[in-house]
Amino acid sequence: MLVYGTRYEQQTGLRVRNLETGEDRWLAYPVEHDEQESRFTRDLLPGYAFTPDGAAILLNVDGGIRRLEVASGEMTPVAFNAGVDLSLGPHLYFPYRLGLGPVKARMLMGPELSPDGSQLAFSSFFQIHVYDLASGDIRTLTPDGPASAGGRAFHPAWSPDGKELAYVSWSSNGGHLWRIRASGRGKPMRVSER
């Protein structure tokens, strides 16, 4: 006899196949949630094993051990007690010093070239920045997030004349659409919200 797991309608069940006759049928469906329902790094299914006489398999279901009869599919709990003496491990706090100096962004989100091609707007660290291609200067337009919204700024878009930028923010209070001067002067103005 061979017991194997298979998927059916987004759940996993166990089937049993008689290797001599070729008969194949469901043994248990569904069984315990398995790693295939999220991601797998090791076994796809909960561990199970045949009893020495081959009449049943033992498997893990809902945090306990169950005996599953191969002939009938009847499942019964297997009572057990386990004495556990587990002390706390060593202290796992290892302080270390981070490097001093500015943090460098490794990824820019939503880069947008200005209409005249002289500046690049982008979001990084949940703020909107403008990079001057000629001088290499970078200015942050939303240093403290959108004005009093406490949100995170993303997806800048230039106005046709290049004097303003529009962007979106998101916080636990919802999403907003903002505009701000590309020069960085003044405060962001909320255009709409969702």
mmCIF file of C-alpha atoms in Angstrom, residues 17-188:
data_model
loop_
_atom_site.group_PDB
_atom_site.id
_atom_site.type_symbol
_atom_site.label_atom_id
_atom_site.label_comp_id
_atom_site.label_asym_id
_atom_site.label_seq_id
_atom_site.Cartn_x
_atom_site.Cartn_y
_atom_site.Cartn_z
ATOM 1 C CA ARG A 17 -3.117 3.083 -3.619
ATOM 2 C CA ASN A 18 -2.895 -0.683 -3.619
ATOM 3 C CA LEU A 19 0.311 -1.323 -5.551
ATOM 4 C CA GLU A 20 -0.757 -4.861 -6.491
ATOM 5 C CA THR A 21 -4.274 -4.149 -7.809
ATOM 6 C CA GLY A 22 -3.874 -0.493 -8.805
ATOM 7 C CA GLU A 23 -6.983 0.486 -6.787
ATOM 8 C CA ASP A 24 -6.729 4.130 -5.756
ATOM 9 C CA ARG A 25 -9.128 5.981 -3.416
ATOM 10 C CA TRP A 26 -9.399 8.858 -0.962
ATOM 11 C CA LEU A 27 -8.263 7.965 2.518
ATOM 12 C CA ALA A 28 -8.776 11.346 4.231
ATOM 13 C CA TYR A 29 -9.839 14.712 2.865
ATOM 14 C CA PRO A 30 -8.968 17.354 3.825
ATOM 15 C CA VAL A 31 -6.067 16.789 6.166
ATOM 16 C CA GLU A 32 -4.025 19.241 8.239
ATOM 17 C CA HIS A 33 -3.038 22.462 6.484
ATOM 18 C CA ASP A 34 0.267 21.902 4.769
ATOM 19 C CA GLU A 35 3.171 23.996 3.556
ATOM 20 C CA GLN A 36 1.922 23.816 -0.034
ATOM 21 C CA GLU A 37 -0.929 26.126 0.986
ATOM 22 C CA SER A 38 1.577 28.925 1.614
ATOM 23 C CA ARG A 39 5.125 28.118 0.622
ATOM 24 C CA PHE A 40 7.250 25.082 1.218
ATOM 25 C CA THR A 41 10.854 24.828 2.237
ATOM 26 C CA ARG A 42 10.906 21.241 3.474
ATOM 27 C CA ASP A 43 8.152 18.604 3.515
ATOM 28 C CA LEU A 44 4.958 19.439 1.687
ATOM 29 C CA LEU A 45 2.717 17.378 3.960
ATOM 30 C CA PRO A 46 2.502 16.681 7.682
ATOM 31 C CA GLY A 47 4.560 13.642 8.620
ATOM 32 C CA TYR A 48 2.776 10.269 8.755
ATOM 33 C CA ALA A 49 3.775 6.612 9.042
ATOM 34 C CA PHE A 50 2.174 3.175 8.684
ATOM 35 C CA THR A 51 1.661 1.033 11.754
ATOM 36 C CA PRO A 52 3.748 -2.209 11.641
ATOM 37 C CA ASP A 53 0.730 -4.271 10.515
ATOM 38 C CA GLY A 54 -0.145 -1.807 7.715
ATOM 39 C CA ALA A 55 -3.738 -1.479 8.946
ATOM 40 C CA ALA A 56 -3.473 2.220 9.831
ATOM 41 C CA ILE A 57 -1.342 5.275 9.528
ATOM 42 C CA LEU A 58 -0.428 7.690 12.289
ATOM 43 C CA LEU A 59 -0.431 11.372 11.428
ATOM 44 C CA ASN A 60 -0.529 14.842 12.940
ATOM 45 C CA VAL A 61 -3.906 16.623 12.866
ATOM 46 C CA ASP A 62 -4.767 19.808 14.797
ATOM 47 C CA GLY A 63 -1.715 19.541 17.018
ATOM 48 C CA GLY A 64 -2.379 15.943 18.076
ATOM 49 C CA ILE A 65 -1.619 12.440 16.866
ATOM 50 C CA ARG A 66 -4.408 10.562 15.056
ATOM 51 C CA ARG A 67 -4.751 6.936 13.977
ATOM 52 C CA LEU A 68 -6.321 6.643 10.530
ATOM 53 C CA GLU A 69 -7.638 3.188 9.589
ATOM 54 C CA VAL A 70 -6.705 2.350 6.000
ATOM 55 C CA ALA A 71 -9.722 0.083 5.396
ATOM 56 C CA SER A 72 -12.462 2.337 6.776
ATOM 57 C CA GLY A 73 -10.945 5.843 6.856
ATOM 58 C CA GLU A 74 -11.989 6.142 10.515
ATOM 59 C CA MET A 75 -9.798 8.541 12.464
ATOM 60 C CA THR A 76 -9.321 8.330 16.226
ATOM 61 C CA PRO A 77 -7.102 10.367 18.536
ATOM 62 C CA VAL A 78 -4.037 8.747 20.087
ATOM 63 C CA ALA A 79 -3.756 9.836 23.705
ATOM 64 C CA PHE A 80 -0.292 10.609 24.957
ATOM 65 C CA ASN A 81 1.467 12.534 27.683
ATOM 66 C CA ALA A 82 4.836 14.110 27.279
ATOM 67 C CA GLY A 83 6.822 15.390 30.216
ATOM 68 C CA VAL A 84 8.670 18.472 29.089
ATOM 69 C CA ASP A 85 11.341 20.173 31.118
ATOM 70 C CA LEU A 86 12.408 23.086 29.017
ATOM 71 C CA SER A 87 14.463 25.869 30.444
ATOM 72 C CA LEU A 88 14.932 29.201 28.795
ATOM 73 C CA GLY A 89 17.864 29.398 26.470
ATOM 74 C CA PRO A 90 20.779 31.793 26.771
ATOM 75 C CA HIS A 91 20.172 35.490 26.520
ATOM 76 C CA LEU A 92 19.899 36.264 22.809
ATOM 77 C CA TYR A 93 20.509 39.980 22.961
ATOM 78 C CA PHE A 94 23.650 40.910 21.082
ATOM 79 C CA PRO A 95 24.031 44.666 20.886
ATOM 80 C CA TYR A 96 26.021 45.931 17.948
ATOM 81 C CA ARG A 97 26.767 49.371 16.675
ATOM 82 C CA LEU A 98 25.387 50.453 13.340
ATOM 83 C CA GLY A 99 27.635 52.363 11.017
ATOM 84 C CA LEU A 100 27.609 56.089 11.559
ATOM 85 C CA GLY A 101 26.763 58.529 8.815
ATOM 86 C CA PRO A 102 23.905 58.963 6.367
ATOM 87 C CA VAL A 103 21.764 56.069 5.223
ATOM 88 C CA LYS A 104 22.012 55.520 1.481
ATOM 89 C CA ALA A 105 18.965 54.552 -0.534
ATOM 90 C CA ARG A 106 19.522 51.486 -2.675
ATOM 91 C CA MET A 107 16.148 51.548 -4.406
ATOM 92 C CA LEU A 108 14.212 54.437 -5.910
ATOM 93 C CA MET A 109 10.482 54.159 -6.450
ATOM 94 C CA GLY A 110 8.549 55.775 -9.287
ATOM 95 C CA PRO A 111 11.313 57.851 -10.898
ATOM 96 C CA GLU A 112 9.896 60.603 -13.148
ATOM 97 C CA LEU A 113 11.946 62.881 -15.377
ATOM 98 C CA SER A 114 10.912 66.555 -15.405
ATOM 99 C CA PRO A 115 9.403 67.944 -18.634
ATOM 100 C CA ASP A 116 12.641 69.765 -19.502
ATOM 101 C CA GLY A 117 14.759 66.712 -18.654
ATOM 102 C CA SER A 118 16.863 68.497 -16.045
ATOM 103 C CA GLN A 119 15.498 66.900 -12.844
ATOM 104 C CA LEU A 120 14.382 63.517 -11.617
ATOM 105 C CA ALA A 121 11.650 63.133 -9.003
ATOM 106 C CA PHE A 122 11.347 59.868 -7.080
ATOM 107 C CA SER A 123 10.209 58.435 -3.778
ATOM 108 C CA SER A 124 12.528 56.764 -1.317
ATOM 109 C CA PHE A 125 12.130 56.117 2.385
ATOM 110 C CA PHE A 126 8.450 57.128 1.977
ATOM 111 C CA GLN A 127 9.380 60.693 0.974
ATOM 112 C CA ILE A 128 9.466 62.591 -2.316
ATOM 113 C CA HIS A 129 12.895 63.775 -3.524
ATOM 114 C CA VAL A 130 14.102 65.754 -6.543
ATOM 115 C CA TYR A 131 17.559 65.148 -8.055
ATOM 116 C CA ASP A 132 19.132 67.857 -10.195
ATOM 117 C CA LEU A 133 20.926 66.044 -13.020
ATOM 118 C CA ALA A 134 23.386 68.869 -13.734
ATOM 119 C CA SER A 135 24.539 69.711 -10.196
ATOM 120 C CA GLY A 136 23.905 66.348 -8.488
ATOM 121 C CA ASP A 137 21.990 68.081 -5.690
ATOM 122 C CA ILE A 138 19.073 66.286 -4.046
ATOM 123 C CA ARG A 139 16.304 68.043 -2.169
ATOM 124 C CA THR A 140 13.617 66.371 -0.132
ATOM 125 C CA LEU A 141 10.192 67.879 -0.674
ATOM 126 C CA THR A 142 8.325 65.978 2.052
ATOM 127 C CA PRO A 143 10.784 65.798 4.980
ATOM 128 C CA ASP A 144 8.135 65.001 7.576
ATOM 129 C CA GLY A 145 5.599 63.293 5.363
ATOM 130 C CA PRO A 146 2.568 65.066 3.930
ATOM 131 C CA ALA A 147 1.445 68.027 5.999
ATOM 132 C CA SER A 148 -0.147 66.683 9.174
ATOM 133 C CA ALA A 149 -1.325 63.540 7.368
ATOM 134 C CA GLY A 150 1.358 61.338 8.850
ATOM 135 C CA GLY A 151 1.324 59.342 5.633
ATOM 136 C CA ARG A 152 3.933 57.936 3.340
ATOM 137 C CA ALA A 153 4.573 59.648 -0.004
ATOM 138 C CA PHE A 154 4.814 57.770 -3.316
ATOM 139 C CA HIS A 155 4.581 58.096 -7.124
ATOM 140 C CA PRO A 156 5.550 61.669 -7.964
ATOM 141 C CA ALA A 157 4.288 63.165 -11.248
ATOM 142 C CA TRP A 158 5.380 66.463 -12.773
ATOM 143 C CA SER A 159 3.012 69.234 -13.839
ATOM 144 C CA PRO A 160 3.332 70.053 -17.575
ATOM 145 C CA ASP A 161 5.294 73.227 -16.794
ATOM 146 C CA GLY A 162 7.626 71.439 -14.342
ATOM 147 C CA LYS A 163 6.863 73.850 -11.502
ATOM 148 C CA GLU A 164 4.864 71.447 -9.341
ATOM 149 C CA LEU A 165 4.725 67.790 -8.438
ATOM 150 C CA ALA A 166 1.708 65.697 -7.583
ATOM 151 C CA TYR A 167 2.058 62.576 -5.441
ATOM 152 C CA VAL A 168 0.001 60.179 -3.383
ATOM 153 C CA SER A 169 0.233 59.303 0.273
ATOM 154 C CA TRP A 170 -1.143 56.478 2.330
ATOM 155 C CA SER A 171 -1.695 56.158 6.075
ATOM 156 C CA SER A 172 -4.085 54.363 8.392
ATOM 157 C CA ASN A 173 -6.484 57.269 7.768
ATOM 158 C CA GLY A 174 -6.641 56.552 4.038
ATOM 159 C CA GLY A 175 -5.071 57.744 0.828
ATOM 160 C CA HIS A 176 -4.589 61.301 -0.361
ATOM 161 C CA LEU A 177 -3.487 63.136 -3.465
ATOM 162 C CA TRP A 178 -1.107 66.067 -2.905
ATOM 163 C CA ARG A 179 0.687 68.769 -4.858
ATOM 164 C CA ILE A 180 3.829 70.657 -3.942
ATOM 165 C CA ARG A 181 6.180 73.134 -5.582
ATOM 166 C CA ALA A 182 9.117 71.416 -7.228
ATOM 167 C CA SER A 183 11.418 74.042 -5.704
ATOM 168 C CA GLY A 184 10.546 72.742 -2.243
ATOM 169 C CA ARG A 185 9.169 76.099 -1.111
ATOM 170 C CA GLY A 186 5.860 76.087 0.683
ATOM 171 C CA LYS A 187 3.901 73.224 2.159
ATOM 172 C CA PRO A 188 2.152 70.349 0.415
#
